[in-house]
Coordinates of C-alpha atoms and ligand atoms in Angstrom, one line a residue:
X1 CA 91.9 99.3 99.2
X2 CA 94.7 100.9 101.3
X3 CA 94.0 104.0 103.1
X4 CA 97.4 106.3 103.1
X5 CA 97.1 109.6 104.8
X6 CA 99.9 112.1 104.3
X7 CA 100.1 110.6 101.0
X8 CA 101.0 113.1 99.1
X9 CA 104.1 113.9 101.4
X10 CA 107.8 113.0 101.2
X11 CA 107.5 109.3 103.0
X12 CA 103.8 108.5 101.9
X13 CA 104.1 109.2 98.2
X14 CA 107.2 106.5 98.4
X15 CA 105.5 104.2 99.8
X16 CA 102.0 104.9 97.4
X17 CA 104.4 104.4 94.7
X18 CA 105.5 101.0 95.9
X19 CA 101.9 100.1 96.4
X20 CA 100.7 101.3 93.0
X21 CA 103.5 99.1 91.6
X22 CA 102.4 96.5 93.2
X23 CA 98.5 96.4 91.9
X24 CA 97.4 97.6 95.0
X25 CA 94.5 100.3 94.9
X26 CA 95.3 103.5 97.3
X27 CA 93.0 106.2 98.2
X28 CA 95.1 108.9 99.6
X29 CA 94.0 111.6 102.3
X30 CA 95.3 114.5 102.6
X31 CA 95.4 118.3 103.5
X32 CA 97.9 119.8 101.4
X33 CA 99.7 121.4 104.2
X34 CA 102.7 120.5 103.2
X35 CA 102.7 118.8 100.1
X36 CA 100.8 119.6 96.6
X37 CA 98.7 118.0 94.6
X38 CA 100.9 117.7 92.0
X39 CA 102.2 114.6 93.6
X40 CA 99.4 112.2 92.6
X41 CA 99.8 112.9 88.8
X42 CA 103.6 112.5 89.1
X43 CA 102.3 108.7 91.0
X44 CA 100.6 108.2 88.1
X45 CA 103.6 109.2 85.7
X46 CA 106.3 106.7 87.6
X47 CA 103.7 104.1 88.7
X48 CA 101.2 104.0 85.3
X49 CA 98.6 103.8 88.3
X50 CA 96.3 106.9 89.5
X51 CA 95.5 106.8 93.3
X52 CA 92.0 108.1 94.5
X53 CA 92.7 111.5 96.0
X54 CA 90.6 112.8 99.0
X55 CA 91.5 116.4 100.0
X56 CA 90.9 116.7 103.5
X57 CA 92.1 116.6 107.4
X58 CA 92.8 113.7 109.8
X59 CA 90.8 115.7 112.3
X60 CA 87.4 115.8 110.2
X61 CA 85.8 112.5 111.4
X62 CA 83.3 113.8 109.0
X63 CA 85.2 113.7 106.1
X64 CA 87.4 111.0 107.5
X65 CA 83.7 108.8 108.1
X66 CA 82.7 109.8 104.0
X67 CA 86.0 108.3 102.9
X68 CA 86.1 105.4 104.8
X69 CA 82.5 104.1 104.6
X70 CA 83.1 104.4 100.7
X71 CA 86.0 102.4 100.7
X72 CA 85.8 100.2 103.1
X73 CA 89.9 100.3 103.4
X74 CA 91.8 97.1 104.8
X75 CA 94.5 99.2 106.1
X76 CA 95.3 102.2 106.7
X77 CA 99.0 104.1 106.6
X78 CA 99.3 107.0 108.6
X79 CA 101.7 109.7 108.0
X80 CA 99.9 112.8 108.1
X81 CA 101.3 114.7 110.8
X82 CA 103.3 117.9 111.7
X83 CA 107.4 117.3 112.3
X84 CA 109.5 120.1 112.6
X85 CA 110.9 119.5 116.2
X86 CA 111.7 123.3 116.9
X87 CA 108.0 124.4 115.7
X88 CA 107.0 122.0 118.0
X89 CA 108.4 123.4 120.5
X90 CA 106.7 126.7 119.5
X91 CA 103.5 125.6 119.0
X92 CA 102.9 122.4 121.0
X93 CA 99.0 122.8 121.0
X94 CA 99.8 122.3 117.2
X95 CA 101.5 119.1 117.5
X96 CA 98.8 117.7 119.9
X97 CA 96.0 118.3 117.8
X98 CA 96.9 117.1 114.7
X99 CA 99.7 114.5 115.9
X100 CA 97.6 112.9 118.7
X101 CA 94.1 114.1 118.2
X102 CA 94.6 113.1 114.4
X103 CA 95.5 110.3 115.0
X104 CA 92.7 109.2 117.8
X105 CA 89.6 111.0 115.2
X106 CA 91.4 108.4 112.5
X107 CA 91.1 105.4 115.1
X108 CA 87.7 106.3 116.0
X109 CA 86.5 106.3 111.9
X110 CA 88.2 103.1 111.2
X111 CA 86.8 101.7 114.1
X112 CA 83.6 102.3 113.5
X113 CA 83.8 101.5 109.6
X114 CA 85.7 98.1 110.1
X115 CA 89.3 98.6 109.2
X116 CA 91.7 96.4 111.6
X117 CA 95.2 97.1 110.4
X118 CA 97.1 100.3 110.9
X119 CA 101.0 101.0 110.0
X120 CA 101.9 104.5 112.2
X121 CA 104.9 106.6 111.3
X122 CA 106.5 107.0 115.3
X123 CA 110.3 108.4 115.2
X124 CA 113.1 107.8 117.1
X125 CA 112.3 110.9 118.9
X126 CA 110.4 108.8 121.3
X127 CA 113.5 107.5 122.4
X128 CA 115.2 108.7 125.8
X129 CA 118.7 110.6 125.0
X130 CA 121.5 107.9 125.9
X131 CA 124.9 106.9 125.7
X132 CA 123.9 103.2 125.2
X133 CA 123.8 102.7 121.6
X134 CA 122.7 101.3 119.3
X135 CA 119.1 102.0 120.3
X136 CA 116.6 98.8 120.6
X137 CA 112.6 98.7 120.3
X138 CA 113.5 97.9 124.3
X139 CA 115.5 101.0 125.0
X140 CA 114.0 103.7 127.4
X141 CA 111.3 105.9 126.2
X142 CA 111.9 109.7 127.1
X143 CA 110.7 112.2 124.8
X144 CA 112.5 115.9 124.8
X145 CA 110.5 117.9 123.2
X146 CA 107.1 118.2 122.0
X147 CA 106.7 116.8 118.8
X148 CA 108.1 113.6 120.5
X149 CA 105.8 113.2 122.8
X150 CA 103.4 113.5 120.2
X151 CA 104.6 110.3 119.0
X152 CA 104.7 108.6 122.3
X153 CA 101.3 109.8 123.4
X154 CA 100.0 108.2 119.7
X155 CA 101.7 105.1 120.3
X156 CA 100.3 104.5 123.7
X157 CA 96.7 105.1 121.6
X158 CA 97.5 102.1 119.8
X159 CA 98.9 100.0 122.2
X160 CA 95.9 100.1 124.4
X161 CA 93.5 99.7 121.5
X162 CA 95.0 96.9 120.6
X163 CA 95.4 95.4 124.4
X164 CA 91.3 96.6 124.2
X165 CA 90.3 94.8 120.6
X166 CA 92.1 92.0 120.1
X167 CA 91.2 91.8 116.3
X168 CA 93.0 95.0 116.3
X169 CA 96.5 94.8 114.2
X170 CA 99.2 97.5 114.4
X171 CA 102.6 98.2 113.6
X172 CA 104.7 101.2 115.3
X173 CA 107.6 102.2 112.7
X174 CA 110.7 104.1 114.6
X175 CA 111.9 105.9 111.6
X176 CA 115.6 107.3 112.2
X177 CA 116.8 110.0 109.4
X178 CA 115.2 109.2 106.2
X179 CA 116.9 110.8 103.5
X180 CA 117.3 110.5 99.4
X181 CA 114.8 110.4 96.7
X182 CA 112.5 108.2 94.1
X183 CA 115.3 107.0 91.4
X184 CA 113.0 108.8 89.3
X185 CA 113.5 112.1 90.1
X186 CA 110.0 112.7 90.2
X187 CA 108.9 112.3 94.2
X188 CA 111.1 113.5 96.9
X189 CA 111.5 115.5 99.7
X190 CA 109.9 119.3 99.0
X191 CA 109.8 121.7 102.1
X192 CA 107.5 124.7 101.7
X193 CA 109.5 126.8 104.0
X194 CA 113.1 127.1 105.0
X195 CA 114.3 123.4 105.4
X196 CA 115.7 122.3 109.1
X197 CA 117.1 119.3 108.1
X198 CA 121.1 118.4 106.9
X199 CA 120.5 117.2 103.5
X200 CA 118.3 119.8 102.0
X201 CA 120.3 122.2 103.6
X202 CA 123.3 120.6 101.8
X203 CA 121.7 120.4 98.3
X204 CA 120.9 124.2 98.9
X205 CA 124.5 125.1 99.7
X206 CA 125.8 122.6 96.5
X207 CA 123.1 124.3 94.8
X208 CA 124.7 128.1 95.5
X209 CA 121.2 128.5 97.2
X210 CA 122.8 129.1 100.3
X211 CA 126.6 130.6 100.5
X212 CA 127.2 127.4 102.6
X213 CA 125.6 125.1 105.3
X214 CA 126.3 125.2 108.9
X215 CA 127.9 122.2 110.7
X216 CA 125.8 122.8 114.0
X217 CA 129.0 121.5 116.8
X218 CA 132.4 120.2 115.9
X219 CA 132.7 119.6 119.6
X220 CA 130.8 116.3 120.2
X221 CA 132.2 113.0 121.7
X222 CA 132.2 111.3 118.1
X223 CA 134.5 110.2 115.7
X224 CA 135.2 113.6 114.3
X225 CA 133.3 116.3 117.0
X226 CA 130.4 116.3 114.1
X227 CA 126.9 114.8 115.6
X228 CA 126.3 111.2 114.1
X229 CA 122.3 109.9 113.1
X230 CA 121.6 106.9 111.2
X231 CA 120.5 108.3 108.0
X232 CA 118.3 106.0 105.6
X233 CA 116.7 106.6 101.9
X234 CA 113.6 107.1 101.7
X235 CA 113.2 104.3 99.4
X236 CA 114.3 101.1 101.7
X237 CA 112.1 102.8 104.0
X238 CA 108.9 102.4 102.0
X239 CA 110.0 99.6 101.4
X240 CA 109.8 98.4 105.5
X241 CA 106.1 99.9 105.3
X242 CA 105.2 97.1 102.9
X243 CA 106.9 94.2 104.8
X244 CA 104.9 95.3 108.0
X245 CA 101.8 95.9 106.4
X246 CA 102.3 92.0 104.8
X247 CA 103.1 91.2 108.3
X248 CA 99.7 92.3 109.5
X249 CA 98.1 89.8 107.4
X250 CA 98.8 87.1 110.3
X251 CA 100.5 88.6 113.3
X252 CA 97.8 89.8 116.1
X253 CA 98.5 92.6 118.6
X254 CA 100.7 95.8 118.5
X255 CA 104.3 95.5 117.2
X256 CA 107.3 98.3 117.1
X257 CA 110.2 98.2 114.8
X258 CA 112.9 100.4 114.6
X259 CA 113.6 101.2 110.7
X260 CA 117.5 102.2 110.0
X261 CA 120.6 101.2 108.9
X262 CA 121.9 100.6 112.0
X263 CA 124.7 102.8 111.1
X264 CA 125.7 106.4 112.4
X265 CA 127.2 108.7 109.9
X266 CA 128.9 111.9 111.1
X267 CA 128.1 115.2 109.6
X268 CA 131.3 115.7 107.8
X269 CA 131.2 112.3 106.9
X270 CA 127.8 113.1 104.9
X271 CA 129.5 116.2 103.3
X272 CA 132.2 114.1 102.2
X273 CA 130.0 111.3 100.8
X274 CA 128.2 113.9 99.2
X275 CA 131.2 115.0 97.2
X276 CA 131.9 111.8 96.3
X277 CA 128.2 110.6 94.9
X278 CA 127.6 113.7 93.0
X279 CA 131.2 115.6 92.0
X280 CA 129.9 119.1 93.4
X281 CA 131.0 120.4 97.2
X282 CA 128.7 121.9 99.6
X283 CA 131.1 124.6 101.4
X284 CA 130.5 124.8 104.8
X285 CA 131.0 126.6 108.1
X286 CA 131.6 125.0 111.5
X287 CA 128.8 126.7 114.0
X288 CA 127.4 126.4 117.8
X289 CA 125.7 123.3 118.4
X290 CA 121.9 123.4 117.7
X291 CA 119.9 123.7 120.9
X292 CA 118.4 120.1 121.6
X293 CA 120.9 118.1 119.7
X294 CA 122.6 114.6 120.5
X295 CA 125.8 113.9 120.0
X296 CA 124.9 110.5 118.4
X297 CA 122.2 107.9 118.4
X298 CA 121.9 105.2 115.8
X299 CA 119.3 102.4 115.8
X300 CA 119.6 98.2 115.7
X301 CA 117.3 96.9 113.1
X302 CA 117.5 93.4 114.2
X303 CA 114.1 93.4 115.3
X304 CA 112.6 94.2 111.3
X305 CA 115.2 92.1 109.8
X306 CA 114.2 89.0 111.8
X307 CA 110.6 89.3 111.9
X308 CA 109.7 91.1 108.9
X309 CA 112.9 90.2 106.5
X310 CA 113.7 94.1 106.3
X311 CA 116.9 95.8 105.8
X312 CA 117.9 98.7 104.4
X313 CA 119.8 98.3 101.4
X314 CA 121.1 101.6 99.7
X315 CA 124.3 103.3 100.9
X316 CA 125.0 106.9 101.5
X317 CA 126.3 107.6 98.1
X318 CA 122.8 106.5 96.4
X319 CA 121.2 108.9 99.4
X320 CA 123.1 111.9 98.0
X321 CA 122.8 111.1 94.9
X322 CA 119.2 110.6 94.3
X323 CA 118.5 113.7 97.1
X324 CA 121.0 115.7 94.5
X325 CA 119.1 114.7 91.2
X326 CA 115.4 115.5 93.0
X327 CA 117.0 118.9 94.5
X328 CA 118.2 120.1 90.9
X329 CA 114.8 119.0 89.5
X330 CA 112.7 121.0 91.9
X331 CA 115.4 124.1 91.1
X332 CA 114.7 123.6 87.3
X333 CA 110.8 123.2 88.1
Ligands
NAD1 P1 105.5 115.4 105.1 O1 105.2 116.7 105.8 O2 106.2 115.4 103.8 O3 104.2 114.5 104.9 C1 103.1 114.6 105.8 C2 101.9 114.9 105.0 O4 100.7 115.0 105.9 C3 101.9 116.1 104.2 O5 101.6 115.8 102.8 C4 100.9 117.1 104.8 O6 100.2 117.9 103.8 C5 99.9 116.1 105.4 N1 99.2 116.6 106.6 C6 99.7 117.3 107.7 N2 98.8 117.6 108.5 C7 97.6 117.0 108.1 C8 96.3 116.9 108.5 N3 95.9 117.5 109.7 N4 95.4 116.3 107.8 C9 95.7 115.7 106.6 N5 97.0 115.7 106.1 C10 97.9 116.4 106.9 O7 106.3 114.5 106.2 P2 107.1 113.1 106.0 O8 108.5 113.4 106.2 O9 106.6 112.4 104.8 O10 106.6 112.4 107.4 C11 105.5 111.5 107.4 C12 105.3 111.0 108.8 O11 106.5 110.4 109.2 C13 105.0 112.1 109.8 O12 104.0 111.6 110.7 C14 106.3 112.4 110.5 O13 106.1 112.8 111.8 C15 106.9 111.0 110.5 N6 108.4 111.0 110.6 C16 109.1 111.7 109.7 C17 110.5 111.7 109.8 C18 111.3 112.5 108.8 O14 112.5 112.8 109.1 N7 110.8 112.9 107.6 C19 111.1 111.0 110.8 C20 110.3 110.3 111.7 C21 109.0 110.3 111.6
UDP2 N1 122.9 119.4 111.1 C1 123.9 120.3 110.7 N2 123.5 121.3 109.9 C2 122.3 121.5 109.5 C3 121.3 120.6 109.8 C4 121.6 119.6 110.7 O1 125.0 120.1 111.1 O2 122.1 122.5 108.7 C5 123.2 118.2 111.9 C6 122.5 118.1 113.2 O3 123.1 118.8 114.3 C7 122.4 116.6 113.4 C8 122.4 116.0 112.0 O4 122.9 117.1 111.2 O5 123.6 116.2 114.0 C9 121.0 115.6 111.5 O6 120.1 116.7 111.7 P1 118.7 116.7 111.1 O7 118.0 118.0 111.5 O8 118.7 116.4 109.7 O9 117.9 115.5 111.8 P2 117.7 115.3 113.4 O10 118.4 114.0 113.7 O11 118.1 116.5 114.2 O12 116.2 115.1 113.5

């Protein structure tokens, strides 16, 4: 049994679908916060496989202790968390309670009811802001802003519980800019609110949603002024959860990979790939940087590729793409 928390969220329910495909039995926990319960029938449409469904939070060791003495899980995925950086910001205490005090009531449960192996969702937020790129598992660590610190603080959890209990086994995913959707249409990224990041704000504007999107600095150092991340679907990413949770099955200790392309992609280069994957324009306006944004930053995925055979496969036209055909879905929804 595989325990996923935040499974019914954008990452989680990619990688419960990859799971379920694969004969493995998932319970999922989650609140709801930011996802809906919908999601575990539409599992069960792509995958032909229902995962159990535990409604609940990360910071009930009550609930957390019902759940887990039940199934007895081998490993546990954790993705429930809170990650809008600028709410973090406004609500740090927030952040630190569900982020990090989460993530330690988790620890404790599994602890306590025998589960070894843990796959954390970190972010390359940790990450100090530099002109050295691409960024390596060794770069500097340097949050600047709440949420991560909320990532490093969880990630120093693990490495000293696994320093402390050897027969502990844990792998620290840097995620860089996931983006796209299931090629089914059916699971994807579905923000309650107003969404923060690029590409839902692009499908909103291609959508007539939005008059346009805003291209937040056409004054940076990069190739074309517009910031550059290293954007990745969704899908090669849950795909990098599997590899490390295989990888579990014999390495000891506490391990960190970065998961990206290893590529940066500008803003305007987005827009334009955009056009090209799906035929329809997002209009857009050039506007003032965004407070807290780099320039540029970009990961090397050496470090999975070599010890976990990861890479991330899809390009940026299947990213748009597949974001596209989920965006229009949810509009006809
Ligand atoms: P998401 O919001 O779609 O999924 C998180 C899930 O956790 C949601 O279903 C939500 O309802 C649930 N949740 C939140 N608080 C909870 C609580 N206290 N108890 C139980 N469930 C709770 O987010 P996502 O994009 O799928 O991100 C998953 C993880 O990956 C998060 O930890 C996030 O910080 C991390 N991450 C995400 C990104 C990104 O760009 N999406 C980048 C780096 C890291
Ligand atoms: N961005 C933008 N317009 C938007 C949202 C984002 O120009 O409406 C830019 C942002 O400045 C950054 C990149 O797109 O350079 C990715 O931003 P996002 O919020 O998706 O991810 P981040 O890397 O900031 O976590």
């Amino acid at each position: 049994m595989i325990l996923v928390t935040g499974g019914t969220g954008y990452i989680g329910s990619h990688v419960c679908a990859l799971l379920l495909a694969a004969g493995r039995e998932v319970a999922i926990v989650d609140n709801l916060s930011n996802s809906g319960a919908d999601v575990v029938d539409r599992l069960e449409t792509v995958t032909g496989r229902r995962p159990l469904f535990h409604r609940g939070d990360v910071r009930d060791a009550g609930f957390l202790t019902e759940v887990a003495a039940k199934l007895r899980p081998e490993c546990a995925l954790h993705f429930a968390g809170l990650k809008a950086v600028a709410e973090s910001v406004r609500q740090p205490l927030a952040y630190y309670d569900v982020n990090v005090g989460g993530t330690a009531t988790l620890l404790k449960v599994l602890q306590q009811n025998g589960t070894r192996r843990f796959v954390f969702s970190s972010s390359a937020t940790v990450y100090a802001p530099s002109e050295v790129m691409p960024l390596t598992e060794e770069s500097p660590l340097g949050p600047y802003n709440p949420y991560g610190w909320t990532k490093f603080m969880a990630e120093q959890i693990l490495r000293d519980l696994a320093a402390a209990a050897p027969d502990w086994r844990v792998a620290v995913l840097r995620y860089f800019n996931p983006v796209g959707a299931h090629e089914s249409g059916l699971l994807g990224e579905k923000p309650l609110g107003t969404p923060n990041n690029l590409m839902p704000r692009l499908c909103d504007a291609a959508a007539g949603r939005t008059p346009r999107f805003s291209v937040f600095g056409l004054d940076y150092p990069t190739r074309d002024g517009s910031g550059v991340r290293d954007y990745l679907h969704v899908t090669d990413l849950a795909l990098g959860h599997i590899r490390a949770m295989e990888h579990l099955e014999t390495a000891a200790g506490a391990h960190v990979y970065n998961l990206g392309t290893g590529t940066g992609l500008s803003v305007l280069e987005m827009a334009a790939a955009f056009r090209a994957a799906t035929g329809v324009e997002a209009p857009y306006e050039v506007c003032p940087r965004r407070p807290g944004d780099l320039a540029e930053y970009y990961s090397s995925p050496a470090k999975a590729e070599r010890e976990l055979g990861w890479k991330a496969e899809k390009t940026p036209a299947d990213m748009c793409r597949d974001a596209w055909a989920f965006h229009r879905r949810c509009l006809a929804d």
